[in-house]
Coordinates of C-alpha atoms in Angstrom, one line a residue:
M12 CA -76.0 -66.1 -46.5
E13 CA -76.7 -63.1 -48.9
V14 CA -75.3 -59.9 -48.3
D15 CA -76.6 -56.7 -49.5
P16 CA -73.9 -55.0 -51.8
K17 CA -75.1 -51.6 -50.7
T18 CA -74.5 -52.3 -46.9
K19 CA -71.2 -53.5 -47.7
A20 CA -70.5 -50.4 -49.8
A21 CA -72.0 -48.1 -47.1
R22 CA -69.5 -49.5 -44.5
K23 CA -66.6 -48.6 -46.7
S24 CA -68.1 -45.3 -47.4
E25 CA -68.1 -44.4 -43.8
G26 CA -64.5 -44.3 -43.7
G27 CA -64.2 -46.7 -40.8
Y28 CA -62.0 -49.9 -40.7
C29 CA -64.2 -52.9 -40.2
F30 CA -63.6 -56.6 -40.9
P31 CA -66.4 -58.3 -43.0
A32 CA -69.4 -59.4 -41.2
E33 CA -69.9 -62.9 -40.3
G34 CA -71.1 -64.7 -43.5
E35 CA -69.6 -62.0 -46.0
Q36 CA -67.1 -63.1 -48.7
A37 CA -63.8 -61.4 -48.7
S38 CA -63.4 -62.2 -52.5
G39 CA -65.9 -62.5 -55.3
E40 CA -69.4 -63.9 -54.7
G41 CA -69.8 -67.6 -55.1
E42 CA -66.1 -68.3 -54.5
A43 CA -65.3 -71.3 -52.5
P44 CA -64.1 -70.2 -49.0
D45 CA -60.3 -70.4 -48.4
S46 CA -59.5 -71.0 -44.6
K47 CA -56.9 -68.5 -44.7
S48 CA -58.7 -65.7 -46.5
H49 CA -62.0 -66.7 -44.4
P50 CA -63.2 -63.6 -42.7
D51 CA -63.5 -65.5 -39.4
F52 CA -60.0 -66.4 -39.7
L53 CA -58.6 -62.9 -40.1
R54 CA -61.1 -61.6 -37.3
R55 CA -59.8 -64.2 -34.9
L56 CA -56.1 -63.6 -35.8
V57 CA -56.6 -59.9 -34.8
E58 CA -58.8 -60.6 -31.8
Y59 CA -56.5 -63.0 -30.2
T60 CA -53.1 -61.7 -31.2
L61 CA -50.9 -60.7 -28.1
D62 CA -50.1 -57.4 -29.3
M63 CA -52.8 -54.4 -29.3
I64 CA -53.7 -53.5 -32.8
S65 CA -55.0 -50.0 -33.6
V66 CA -55.9 -47.9 -36.6
L67 CA -55.6 -44.1 -36.3
D68 CA -56.6 -41.6 -39.0
A69 CA -54.5 -39.1 -40.4
E70 CA -55.2 -36.9 -37.3
G71 CA -54.4 -39.5 -34.9
R72 CA -58.2 -40.2 -33.8
V73 CA -58.8 -43.9 -32.9
V74 CA -60.6 -45.7 -35.9
Y75 CA -60.2 -49.3 -34.5
N76 CA -58.7 -50.9 -31.4
S77 CA -58.4 -54.7 -31.0
P78 CA -60.0 -56.6 -28.0
S79 CA -56.6 -56.9 -26.3
L80 CA -56.9 -53.3 -25.4
T81 CA -59.0 -54.2 -22.4
R82 CA -56.5 -56.9 -21.2
Y83 CA -53.5 -54.4 -21.3
L84 CA -55.0 -50.9 -20.6
G85 CA -58.7 -51.7 -19.1
Y86 CA -60.6 -50.0 -21.7
L87 CA -63.4 -51.4 -23.9
P88 CA -62.5 -50.7 -27.5
E89 CA -65.5 -48.6 -28.0
E90 CA -64.4 -46.2 -25.3
L91 CA -61.7 -44.7 -27.0
E92 CA -63.1 -45.0 -30.7
G93 CA -63.2 -41.4 -32.2
R94 CA -61.0 -39.9 -29.6
S95 CA -57.4 -38.7 -30.1
A96 CA -54.9 -41.5 -29.4
F97 CA -52.6 -39.0 -27.7
E98 CA -55.0 -37.8 -24.9
L99 CA -53.7 -40.4 -22.8
V100 CA -49.9 -40.3 -23.6
H101 CA -47.8 -39.1 -20.6
P102 CA -47.1 -35.3 -21.1
E103 CA -43.3 -35.9 -20.9
D104 CA -43.3 -38.6 -23.8
L105 CA -46.0 -36.8 -25.9
P106 CA -43.6 -34.6 -27.9
R107 CA -41.4 -37.8 -29.0
V108 CA -44.8 -39.7 -29.9
L109 CA -46.2 -36.9 -32.0
E110 CA -42.9 -36.5 -33.7
A111 CA -42.9 -40.4 -34.5
F112 CA -46.5 -40.1 -35.9
R113 CA -45.8 -37.2 -37.9
K114 CA -42.8 -38.9 -39.6
G115 CA -44.9 -42.1 -40.1
T116 CA -47.6 -40.2 -41.9
A117 CA -45.3 -38.5 -44.1
A118 CA -44.0 -41.6 -45.8
P119 CA -45.5 -45.1 -46.6
G120 CA -44.1 -48.1 -44.9
V121 CA -43.0 -49.2 -41.3
T122 CA -42.0 -46.8 -38.6
E123 CA -39.4 -46.9 -36.1
K124 CA -40.3 -48.3 -32.8
V125 CA -41.0 -45.8 -30.0
E126 CA -41.6 -46.2 -26.1
Y127 CA -43.8 -44.3 -24.1
R128 CA -46.1 -44.1 -21.1
Y129 CA -50.0 -44.6 -21.7
R130 CA -52.4 -43.9 -19.0
H131 CA -54.3 -47.3 -17.9
K132 CA -57.9 -46.9 -17.0
D133 CA -57.3 -47.3 -13.3
G134 CA -54.9 -44.2 -13.7
S135 CA -51.6 -45.9 -13.5
W136 CA -49.0 -45.5 -16.3
R137 CA -48.0 -48.3 -18.5
F138 CA -45.0 -48.6 -20.6
L139 CA -45.8 -49.4 -24.4
E140 CA -43.6 -50.2 -27.3
S141 CA -45.4 -49.3 -30.6
E142 CA -44.6 -49.8 -34.3
A143 CA -47.0 -48.4 -37.1
V144 CA -47.4 -49.1 -40.7
N145 CA -48.6 -46.4 -42.9
L146 CA -51.6 -47.6 -44.9
L147 CA -53.4 -44.3 -45.3
H148 CA -53.4 -44.4 -49.0
D149 CA -54.6 -48.1 -48.9
P150 CA -58.4 -48.2 -49.8
A151 CA -58.9 -51.2 -47.7
V152 CA -57.6 -49.7 -44.5
R153 CA -57.1 -45.7 -45.0
G154 CA -55.1 -45.4 -41.7
M155 CA -52.0 -45.9 -39.7
V156 CA -52.0 -49.5 -38.3
I157 CA -50.2 -49.4 -34.8
S158 CA -49.0 -52.6 -33.3
S159 CA -48.3 -52.1 -29.4
H160 CA -47.3 -54.3 -26.7
D161 CA -47.0 -53.5 -23.0
V162 CA -43.3 -53.5 -21.8
S163 CA -44.0 -52.4 -18.3
D164 CA -42.6 -55.5 -16.8
R165 CA -39.1 -55.2 -18.8
K166 CA -39.0 -51.5 -18.0
R167 CA -39.5 -52.4 -14.3
M168 CA -36.9 -55.1 -14.4
E169 CA -34.4 -52.8 -16.4
E170 CA -34.9 -50.1 -13.7
E171 CA -34.5 -52.6 -10.9
L172 CA -31.3 -53.8 -12.7
R173 CA -30.3 -50.1 -13.0
E174 CA -30.9 -49.7 -9.1
S175 CA -28.8 -52.7 -8.5
E176 CA -26.1 -51.7 -10.8
E177 CA -26.0 -48.4 -9.1
M178 CA -26.2 -50.0 -5.7
H179 CA -23.2 -52.1 -6.5
R180 CA -21.4 -49.1 -8.0
S181 CA -21.9 -47.3 -4.8
L182 CA -20.5 -50.1 -2.7
V183 CA -17.6 -50.4 -4.9
R184 CA -16.9 -46.5 -4.6
A185 CA -17.5 -46.5 -0.9
S186 CA -15.2 -49.8 -0.4
P187 CA -11.9 -49.0 1.3
D188 CA -10.4 -51.6 -1.0
A189 CA -9.4 -51.2 -4.5
V190 CA -11.7 -53.2 -7.0
T191 CA -10.4 -54.5 -10.1
V192 CA -12.4 -56.7 -12.4
S193 CA -10.6 -58.6 -15.3
D194 CA -11.4 -61.5 -18.0
L195 CA -10.2 -65.0 -17.1
E196 CA -7.0 -64.2 -18.8
G197 CA -6.3 -61.4 -16.3
N198 CA -6.8 -58.5 -18.7
I199 CA -8.5 -55.6 -16.8
T200 CA -12.1 -54.5 -17.6
Y201 CA -12.9 -52.3 -14.9
V202 CA -11.1 -50.5 -12.0
S203 CA -12.5 -48.5 -9.2
P204 CA -11.3 -45.0 -8.3
Q205 CA -9.5 -46.6 -5.1
T206 CA -7.5 -48.7 -7.7
L207 CA -6.4 -45.7 -9.6
R208 CA -5.4 -43.9 -6.4
L209 CA -3.6 -47.1 -5.1
H210 CA -1.4 -47.5 -8.0
G211 CA -0.9 -43.9 -8.9
F212 CA -2.9 -43.6 -12.1
E213 CA -5.2 -40.7 -13.0
R214 CA -7.5 -42.1 -15.6
E215 CA -9.3 -45.5 -16.1
E216 CA -8.2 -45.7 -19.6
E217 CA -4.5 -46.3 -18.6
L218 CA -5.4 -49.7 -16.9
L219 CA -8.3 -50.9 -19.1
G220 CA -6.8 -53.7 -21.2
L221 CA -3.6 -54.0 -19.0
N222 CA -2.9 -57.4 -17.6
A223 CA -3.4 -57.2 -13.8
I224 CA -0.5 -59.4 -13.1
R225 CA 1.7 -56.5 -14.2
L226 CA 0.5 -54.5 -11.3
A227 CA 2.5 -56.8 -9.1
A228 CA 6.2 -56.4 -8.6
R229 CA 8.2 -58.4 -10.9
E230 CA 9.5 -61.0 -8.4
D231 CA 5.9 -61.7 -7.2
R232 CA 4.3 -62.0 -10.6
D233 CA 4.5 -65.7 -10.6
K234 CA 2.9 -65.7 -7.1
A235 CA 0.0 -63.4 -8.4
L236 CA -0.7 -65.7 -11.4
A237 CA -0.8 -68.7 -9.0
I238 CA -3.4 -66.8 -7.0
Y239 CA -5.6 -65.7 -10.0
R240 CA -5.3 -69.6 -11.2
L241 CA -6.2 -71.0 -7.8
A242 CA -9.3 -68.5 -7.6
I243 CA -10.6 -69.8 -10.9
N244 CA -10.2 -73.5 -9.6
E245 CA -11.5 -72.9 -6.1
G246 CA -13.8 -70.0 -6.6
M247 CA -11.9 -67.6 -4.2
V248 CA -8.7 -66.8 -2.5
R249 CA -8.4 -64.5 0.5
N250 CA -6.0 -62.3 2.2
A251 CA -2.7 -63.2 0.0
E252 CA 0.1 -60.9 0.4
L253 CA 2.5 -59.7 -2.3
T254 CA 4.4 -56.5 -3.3
A255 CA 2.6 -54.0 -5.4
L256 CA 4.0 -51.3 -8.0
K257 CA 2.7 -47.9 -8.4
K258 CA 2.8 -46.1 -12.0
D259 CA 6.2 -44.5 -11.0
G260 CA 7.6 -47.8 -10.1
S261 CA 7.7 -47.6 -6.4
R262 CA 6.5 -50.6 -4.4
F263 CA 4.4 -51.2 -1.5
P264 CA 3.0 -54.3 0.2
V265 CA -0.5 -55.3 -0.3
E266 CA -3.2 -58.0 0.6
L267 CA -5.2 -59.5 -2.2
S268 CA -8.4 -61.4 -2.2
V269 CA -9.7 -62.8 -5.6
A270 CA -13.1 -64.3 -6.5
V271 CA -14.6 -65.8 -9.5
I272 CA -17.4 -63.8 -11.4
R273 CA -20.0 -66.4 -12.9
D274 CA -22.4 -66.2 -15.5
T275 CA -26.4 -67.3 -15.3
Q276 CA -25.2 -70.8 -16.1
G277 CA -22.6 -71.0 -13.3
E278 CA -19.6 -70.8 -15.7
P279 CA -16.6 -68.6 -14.8
R280 CA -16.5 -65.4 -16.9
G281 CA -14.2 -63.2 -15.0
L282 CA -12.4 -62.3 -11.9
V283 CA -12.8 -59.6 -9.3
A284 CA -9.8 -58.5 -7.0
F285 CA -9.8 -56.6 -3.8
T286 CA -6.7 -54.9 -3.0
R287 CA -5.5 -53.0 0.1
D288 CA -2.4 -51.3 1.0
I289 CA -1.0 -52.9 4.2
S290 CA 2.0 -50.6 4.7
E291 CA 0.9 -49.3 7.9
R292 CA 0.1 -52.6 9.0
K293 CA 3.6 -53.8 8.2
K294 CA 5.0 -50.9 10.0
M295 CA 3.1 -51.6 12.9
E296 CA 4.2 -55.3 12.8
M297 CA 7.7 -54.3 12.6
E298 CA 7.1 -51.8 15.6
L299 CA 5.7 -54.8 17.6
R300 CA 8.6 -57.0 16.8
N301 CA 10.8 -54.3 18.0
R302 CA 8.8 -53.8 21.1
N303 CA 8.7 -57.6 21.8
E304 CA 12.7 -57.5 21.4
E305 CA 12.8 -54.5 24.0
L306 CA 10.5 -56.5 26.1
E307 CA 12.8 -59.3 26.2
A308 CA 15.7 -57.0 27.1
F309 CA 13.5 -55.8 30.0
A310 CA 13.0 -59.1 31.3
H311 CA 16.7 -60.0 30.9
T312 CA 17.4 -56.8 33.0
I313 CA 14.8 -57.4 35.6
S314 CA 16.2 -61.1 36.1
H315 CA 19.7 -60.2 36.1
D316 CA 20.8 -56.6 36.5
L317 CA 17.9 -55.8 38.9
L318 CA 18.2 -59.0 40.9
T319 CA 21.9 -58.8 41.4
P320 CA 21.9 -55.7 43.5
V321 CA 19.0 -57.2 45.3
A322 CA 20.9 -60.3 46.1
I323 CA 23.9 -58.1 47.1
V324 CA 21.8 -56.2 49.5
E325 CA 20.4 -59.3 50.9
G326 CA 23.8 -60.8 51.4
Y327 CA 25.1 -57.9 53.3
A328 CA 22.2 -57.6 55.3
K329 CA 23.0 -61.0 56.6
A330 CA 26.5 -60.1 57.1
A331 CA 25.5 -57.2 59.0
L332 CA 23.4 -59.0 61.3
E333 CA 26.1 -61.7 62.0
A334 CA 28.5 -58.8 62.7
D335 CA 26.3 -57.3 65.1
A336 CA 25.6 -60.4 66.8
E337 CA 29.4 -61.0 67.3
G338 CA 30.2 -57.4 68.2
R339 CA 32.2 -56.5 65.2
P340 CA 30.9 -52.8 64.6
E341 CA 33.4 -52.0 61.8
A342 CA 32.2 -55.1 59.9
E343 CA 28.8 -54.1 60.5
R344 CA 29.5 -50.5 59.1
E345 CA 31.0 -51.9 56.1
C346 CA 28.1 -54.2 55.4
L347 CA 25.7 -51.3 55.8
E348 CA 27.6 -49.1 53.4
A349 CA 27.5 -51.9 50.8
I350 CA 23.9 -52.2 51.4
A351 CA 23.6 -48.4 50.7
R352 CA 25.5 -48.7 47.4
G353 CA 23.2 -51.6 46.3
A354 CA 20.2 -49.5 46.9
R355 CA 21.5 -46.6 44.9
R356 CA 22.3 -48.9 42.1
M357 CA 18.5 -50.1 42.1
S358 CA 17.3 -46.6 42.4
E359 CA 19.5 -45.6 39.4
L360 CA 18.4 -48.6 37.5
I361 CA 14.6 -48.0 38.1
N362 CA 14.7 -44.6 37.1
S363 CA 16.6 -45.5 34.0
L364 CA 13.9 -48.0 33.2
L365 CA 11.0 -45.4 33.9
Q366 CA 12.8 -42.9 31.6
Y367 CA 13.1 -45.5 28.9
A368 CA 9.5 -46.5 29.1
Q369 CA 8.2 -42.8 29.1
A370 CA 10.4 -42.0 26.0
G371 CA 8.4 -44.5 23.9
H372 CA 5.0 -43.1 24.9
A373 CA 3.4 -41.4 21.9
E374 CA 1.5 -38.0 22.5
L375 CA -2.1 -38.0 21.0
E376 CA -1.8 -34.0 20.8
E377 CA 0.4 -32.5 18.2
L378 CA 3.2 -30.2 20.1
T379 CA 5.5 -27.7 18.8
V380 CA 8.7 -26.6 20.5
D381 CA 11.7 -24.4 20.0
S382 CA 14.6 -26.8 20.0
E383 CA 17.2 -24.2 20.8
E384 CA 15.4 -23.2 24.0
V385 CA 15.2 -26.8 25.1
L386 CA 19.0 -27.4 24.2
L387 CA 19.9 -24.1 26.3
E388 CA 18.0 -25.6 29.4
V389 CA 20.1 -28.9 28.7
L390 CA 23.4 -27.2 28.8
M391 CA 22.7 -25.3 32.0
D392 CA 21.8 -28.6 33.6
L393 CA 24.9 -30.1 32.4
E394 CA 27.1 -27.0 33.1
E395 CA 28.8 -28.6 36.2
E396 CA 29.9 -31.7 34.0
I397 CA 31.1 -29.4 31.2
Q398 CA 33.2 -27.4 33.3
R399 CA 34.6 -30.7 35.2
K400 CA 35.6 -32.1 31.7
G401 CA 37.1 -28.9 30.5
A402 CA 35.0 -29.1 27.4
S403 CA 33.8 -26.3 25.0
V404 CA 30.2 -26.7 23.6
R405 CA 29.4 -24.9 20.3
I406 CA 25.9 -24.4 18.7
C407 CA 26.7 -24.1 15.0
D408 CA 23.2 -23.5 13.5
R409 CA 20.0 -21.6 14.4
L410 CA 17.9 -24.4 15.5
P411 CA 14.3 -24.7 14.2
V412 CA 11.0 -24.9 15.8
V413 CA 9.9 -28.7 15.6
R414 CA 6.9 -30.9 16.2
A415 CA 7.8 -32.7 19.2
E416 CA 7.2 -33.0 23.0
A417 CA 9.7 -30.7 24.8
V418 CA 10.5 -33.5 27.6
K419 CA 11.4 -36.0 25.0
L420 CA 13.5 -33.6 23.0
R421 CA 15.3 -32.6 26.3
Q422 CA 15.9 -36.4 26.9
V423 CA 17.5 -36.7 23.6
F424 CA 19.7 -33.6 24.0
F425 CA 20.7 -34.6 27.4
N426 CA 21.6 -38.1 26.9
L427 CA 23.8 -37.4 23.7
I428 CA 25.7 -34.5 25.0
G429 CA 25.9 -36.4 28.3
N430 CA 27.1 -39.3 26.6
A431 CA 29.7 -37.5 24.7
L432 CA 31.1 -35.8 27.7
K433 CA 31.2 -39.1 29.6
H434 CA 33.1 -40.9 26.9
M435 CA 35.5 -37.9 25.9
G436 CA 38.5 -40.0 27.0
E437 CA 41.8 -37.9 27.6
V438 CA 41.6 -35.8 24.5
E439 CA 43.5 -32.3 25.2
D440 CA 40.8 -30.2 23.8
P441 CA 37.2 -31.7 24.2
R442 CA 34.8 -30.0 22.1
V443 CA 31.0 -30.8 21.5
E444 CA 29.1 -29.2 18.6
I445 CA 25.4 -29.1 18.1
G446 CA 23.8 -28.1 14.6
A447 CA 20.6 -28.8 12.5
Q448 CA 19.7 -28.5 8.9
D449 CA 16.4 -28.5 7.1
R450 CA 15.6 -31.3 4.6
G451 CA 12.2 -30.8 3.5
D452 CA 9.7 -31.5 6.2
M453 CA 12.3 -32.8 8.6
A454 CA 15.1 -31.3 10.4
V455 CA 18.4 -33.5 10.7
F456 CA 20.0 -32.6 14.0
R457 CA 23.7 -33.5 14.8
V458 CA 25.6 -33.7 18.1
S459 CA 29.4 -34.2 17.3
D460 CA 32.5 -34.8 19.7
N461 CA 36.2 -35.3 19.2
G462 CA 36.3 -38.3 21.8
V463 CA 37.3 -41.9 21.3
G464 CA 35.0 -42.8 18.7
I465 CA 32.7 -46.1 18.1
P466 CA 33.8 -49.0 16.1
S467 CA 31.4 -49.8 13.1
A468 CA 30.8 -53.2 14.4
L469 CA 29.0 -51.7 17.4
Q470 CA 27.3 -48.7 15.9
E471 CA 23.9 -50.5 15.6
Q472 CA 24.2 -52.4 19.1
I473 CA 24.7 -49.2 21.2
F474 CA 21.1 -48.3 20.4
E475 CA 19.8 -51.5 21.9
P476 CA 18.6 -51.5 25.5
F477 CA 20.8 -52.6 28.5
K478 CA 23.8 -53.2 26.1
H479 CA 26.5 -51.1 27.4
F480 CA 30.0 -50.7 25.5
S481 CA 32.7 -48.3 26.6
M482 CA 36.0 -47.7 24.8
D483 CA 37.5 -46.1 27.9
G484 CA 36.0 -48.1 30.8
T485 CA 33.5 -45.7 31.6
P486 CA 30.6 -47.5 33.7
G487 CA 26.9 -47.3 32.7
L488 CA 23.6 -49.0 32.4
G489 CA 23.2 -49.2 28.6
I490 CA 20.0 -47.4 28.6
G491 CA 20.5 -43.9 27.6
L492 CA 21.1 -44.3 24.0
S493 CA 18.1 -46.7 23.9
T494 CA 15.9 -44.1 25.4
V495 CA 17.0 -41.7 23.0
K496 CA 16.0 -44.0 20.1
R497 CA 12.6 -44.4 21.6
A498 CA 12.1 -40.8 22.1
V499 CA 13.2 -40.1 18.3
R500 CA 10.8 -43.0 17.0
S501 CA 7.8 -41.6 19.0
W502 CA 7.9 -38.6 16.8
G503 CA 8.5 -40.6 13.6
G504 CA 12.1 -39.8 13.4
R505 CA 15.3 -41.9 13.1
I506 CA 18.7 -42.0 14.7
W507 CA 22.1 -43.2 13.6
V508 CA 25.9 -42.5 14.3
E509 CA 28.8 -41.9 12.1
S510 CA 32.1 -42.5 13.6
S511 CA 35.6 -43.9 13.6
P512 CA 37.6 -45.0 16.5
G513 CA 40.0 -42.2 17.6
E514 CA 38.1 -39.7 15.5
G515 CA 35.2 -38.8 17.6
A516 CA 31.4 -39.5 16.9
T517 CA 28.5 -37.6 15.3
F518 CA 25.0 -38.6 16.5
L519 CA 22.3 -37.6 13.9
F520 CA 18.5 -37.7 14.2
T521 CA 15.6 -36.5 12.6
V522 CA 12.5 -34.3 13.8
P523 CA 9.5 -33.1 11.9
V524 CA 9.6 -29.3 11.2
A525 CA 6.7 -27.3 12.8
G526 CA 4.1 -26.4 9.9
S527 CA 5.2 -29.2 7.7

């Protein structure tokens, strides 16, 4: 087919970019057609490429759009020809796109890629990624050739991934457990804020790259290593207990769970550990063990100390009935007196048990009390016993206001001072001294006497319920000091004794200072 050279020249002179019409030769007339240079080959190559091909003039007006424009953006190519390509760019992205175009027109060659939003014919926004080649000075093109492809799906997936990562970060930040991620060798790659607080660190950089095994106490590092290896082999290890370290070297018990992190092929690529401080739980477990021991002591008391006077009362009651039946009034009277003594003994024991139980009851409300006022009330109650013993009682210090319940503090003072008077022995000048000193947020009280003293072998046992020890043969139920211990523990304090036989005893106990 012959093509008029004028038509060909006219099309070039119009400044537009057109592929040769069907039947035109891309090279000199009469040449044998080459499939790769044949105009149909080039046209179809552009028409069916996956990318959108656009040509813009130096001012950014559309000279040409490939048919793929319709597939991606809904417009027919002729709808946008002659219009500014920047009309449909998102306003927020327009400055960046204009700057990239300006740089591209200033120098020949390929521009850098730029991502931006472009309005679809249906009004929605699509993300495009474009790259341009400056062919403004090429007489065959005279334009900026833009290759674009739709990256909306990729951007959506990136956004979903970002949201997913943010959600997981939020879950990690909100988790009460410390979260630590490491590679398969245990080298730390991520720590949550809880991990920093748990181990006493301030900056994430202090832990990154450190082997997680070093956060365990030295004696538990083999155990921690075994936990990590077991997790790699089995996928997860739950609720393992070990001793951990803080930055300052202090130790604390933790519960550790470790799980494997796998890649998309299911291969292990790291480990995530969840750690929680179980110091309070361990403290409660110890408290529970102590309470169980006390319950066992209660059971022993009920089965022995309480049943014994009951048996005595029953026995004397039978004897009284026999004496009455036989007309022996004196014997009957003696039996009734014995029954009364047994009843009094049971009453004393029951009252002591009630005091002991009440001493361990923890108050929900925080109370403050002037310890000196409580002590003065106790000394008034004990005045008759003090005079009978001929003892002197001295308050050595100004006693502080403390955080405790007045009734419990009174129990402590009453029992300790009463015990000191009871077990004074035959000393010529019996003395009791009471004092207190501040030690930070705790006050340390002392009740000292110059009595018979307590052997070191018994100094722990005397605080156990229903264990009665007397150096001078003084009777007792063995509940007084255990009641004191329960009261002191109820406000978070501790009690101990310092003594040597024949040199008196000093009982010391701690109470939180008010305002601490």
